Amino acid sequence: MSELTGNRVRTTAGKLGLPHLAESVNEYVRRADESQMGYQDFLDLVLSEELAVRDDRRFRQGLRLSRLPHHKTLEEYDFSFQPELDPRKVKDLATLSFVEAKANAALLGPPGVGKSHIAIALAVAACRAGYSIYFTSLDDMVRNLKTAETAGRLTKKLGTYLRPAVLVVDEVGYQPLDRTEANLVFQVISKRYEKGSIILTSNKTFSEWGQVFGDEVLATAILDRLLHHCEVISINGPSYRLKNRLKAIERETEVA
């Protein structure tokens, strides 16, 4: 390709909003020449590369807006440390069929067993698949909604938790709520019902949610909508954090 033609292609690509093509056109031509590509194969190469770049850009932007505290994958989860947890159940969730169906997933168990790790890993997988995601602890969500309600901006703030295709609600049950706070949670759950997926983690069994939400009737109403379409995974095993702490203590003891 002549320099003049290359400059025209780069200019046109820039006008079309294809900066990667503008930067890489010479490399594409080189690869096409080496492989003796036909016109259709060359076009497929260019379009596939541009789509991959756009998908990666969208993925990174989605993660940035998600408020995830960190990025985890299921490959990083040590299933061998939780022998009572069937990996197949988690991997079934990772197919994201529940997200496509606008259903929910609940991860229950004591602190430290990796509930948040799995929830975040599922959210990252959903983001990579093109779904919008948002992460919040239950306490943060309630606090933000209360502040918005006081300022007369509740409807607008609710949108933060209603817009994403996948809402991750972490640490349900760590702090009890009063009835007013529980009602705000009910609004989020009921408005998302069959319209978007929720992934939640909780250290409480569902039978204890009446205590968490300070009202048995509200807790039942929340659970009724949440569990109608929901995959529930219970993780009852040792704490990863405790395991890591014990290893650190052992190392310190050996050094001493």
mmCIF file of N, CA, C and O in Angstrom, residues 149 154 158 162 182-192:
data_model
loop_
_atom_site.group_PDB
_atom_site.id
_atom_site.type_symbol
_atom_site.label_atom_id
_atom_site.label_comp_id
_atom_site.label_asym_id
_atom_site.label_seq_id
_atom_site.Cartn_x
_atom_site.Cartn_y
_atom_site.Cartn_z
ATOM 1 N N GLU A 149 -33.327 10.305 49.768
ATOM 2 C CA GLU A 149 -34.720 10.533 50.161
ATOM 3 C C GLU A 149 -34.850 11.826 50.957
ATOM 4 O O GLU A 149 -35.775 12.617 50.742
ATOM 5 N N LEU A 154 -34.848 10.694 45.800
ATOM 6 C CA LEU A 154 -34.903 9.236 45.909
ATOM 7 C C LEU A 154 -35.117 8.565 44.561
ATOM 8 O O LEU A 154 -34.440 7.582 44.237
ATOM 9 N N LEU A 158 -32.601 5.851 43.026
ATOM 10 C CA LEU A 158 -33.033 4.475 42.783
ATOM 11 C C LEU A 158 -32.540 3.987 41.427
ATOM 12 O O LEU A 158 -32.220 2.805 41.253
ATOM 13 N N LEU A 162 -31.301 0.381 39.729
ATOM 14 C CA LEU A 162 -32.273 -0.248 38.844
ATOM 15 C C LEU A 162 -31.774 -0.389 37.413
ATOM 16 O O LEU A 162 -32.186 -1.294 36.689
ATOM 17 N N ALA A 182 -35.535 -0.976 55.620
ATOM 18 C CA ALA A 182 -35.965 -2.207 54.948
ATOM 19 C C ALA A 182 -36.916 -1.894 53.798
ATOM 20 O O ALA A 182 -36.894 -2.568 52.755
ATOM 21 N N ASN A 183 -37.728 -0.876 53.960
ATOM 22 C CA ASN A 183 -38.652 -0.498 52.899
ATOM 23 C C ASN A 183 -37.916 0.009 51.662
ATOM 24 O O ASN A 183 -38.343 -0.231 50.529
ATOM 25 N N LEU A 184 -36.784 0.692 51.863
ATOM 26 C CA LEU A 184 -35.974 1.138 50.730
ATOM 27 C C LEU A 184 -35.406 -0.055 49.971
ATOM 28 O O LEU A 184 -35.360 -0.062 48.739
ATOM 29 N N VAL A 185 -34.972 -1.067 50.726
ATOM 30 C CA VAL A 185 -34.467 -2.287 50.084
ATOM 31 C C VAL A 185 -35.592 -2.960 49.301
ATOM 32 O O VAL A 185 -35.391 -3.432 48.179
ATOM 33 N N PHE A 186 -36.770 -3.005 49.895
ATOM 34 C CA PHE A 186 -37.929 -3.609 49.216
ATOM 35 C C PHE A 186 -38.200 -2.903 47.891
ATOM 36 O O PHE A 186 -38.528 -3.553 46.887
ATOM 37 N N GLN A 187 -38.073 -1.585 47.865
ATOM 38 C CA GLN A 187 -38.320 -0.850 46.621
ATOM 39 C C GLN A 187 -37.356 -1.283 45.523
ATOM 40 O O GLN A 187 -37.755 -1.461 44.370
ATOM 41 N N VAL A 188 -36.085 -1.458 45.883
ATOM 42 C CA VAL A 188 -35.099 -1.900 44.894
ATOM 43 C C VAL A 188 -35.426 -3.309 44.403
ATOM 44 O O VAL A 188 -35.445 -3.576 43.189
ATOM 45 N N ILE A 189 -35.690 -4.222 45.341
ATOM 46 C CA ILE A 189 -35.953 -5.612 44.973
ATOM 47 C C ILE A 189 -37.215 -5.724 44.117
ATOM 48 O O ILE A 189 -37.229 -6.408 43.087
ATOM 49 N N SER A 190 -38.268 -5.039 44.534
ATOM 50 C CA SER A 190 -39.544 -5.162 43.816
ATOM 51 C C SER A 190 -39.480 -4.529 42.429
ATOM 52 O O SER A 190 -40.049 -5.056 41.467
ATOM 53 N N LYS A 191 -38.769 -3.409 42.307
ATOM 54 C CA LYS A 191 -38.676 -2.740 41.002
ATOM 55 C C LYS A 191 -37.766 -3.490 40.037
ATOM 56 O O LYS A 191 -37.912 -3.374 38.815
ATOM 57 N N ARG A 192 -36.826 -4.257 40.572
ATOM 58 C CA ARG A 192 -35.954 -5.050 39.705
ATOM 59 C C ARG A 192 -36.568 -6.416 39.378
ATOM 60 O O ARG A 192 -36.059 -7.127 38.504
#
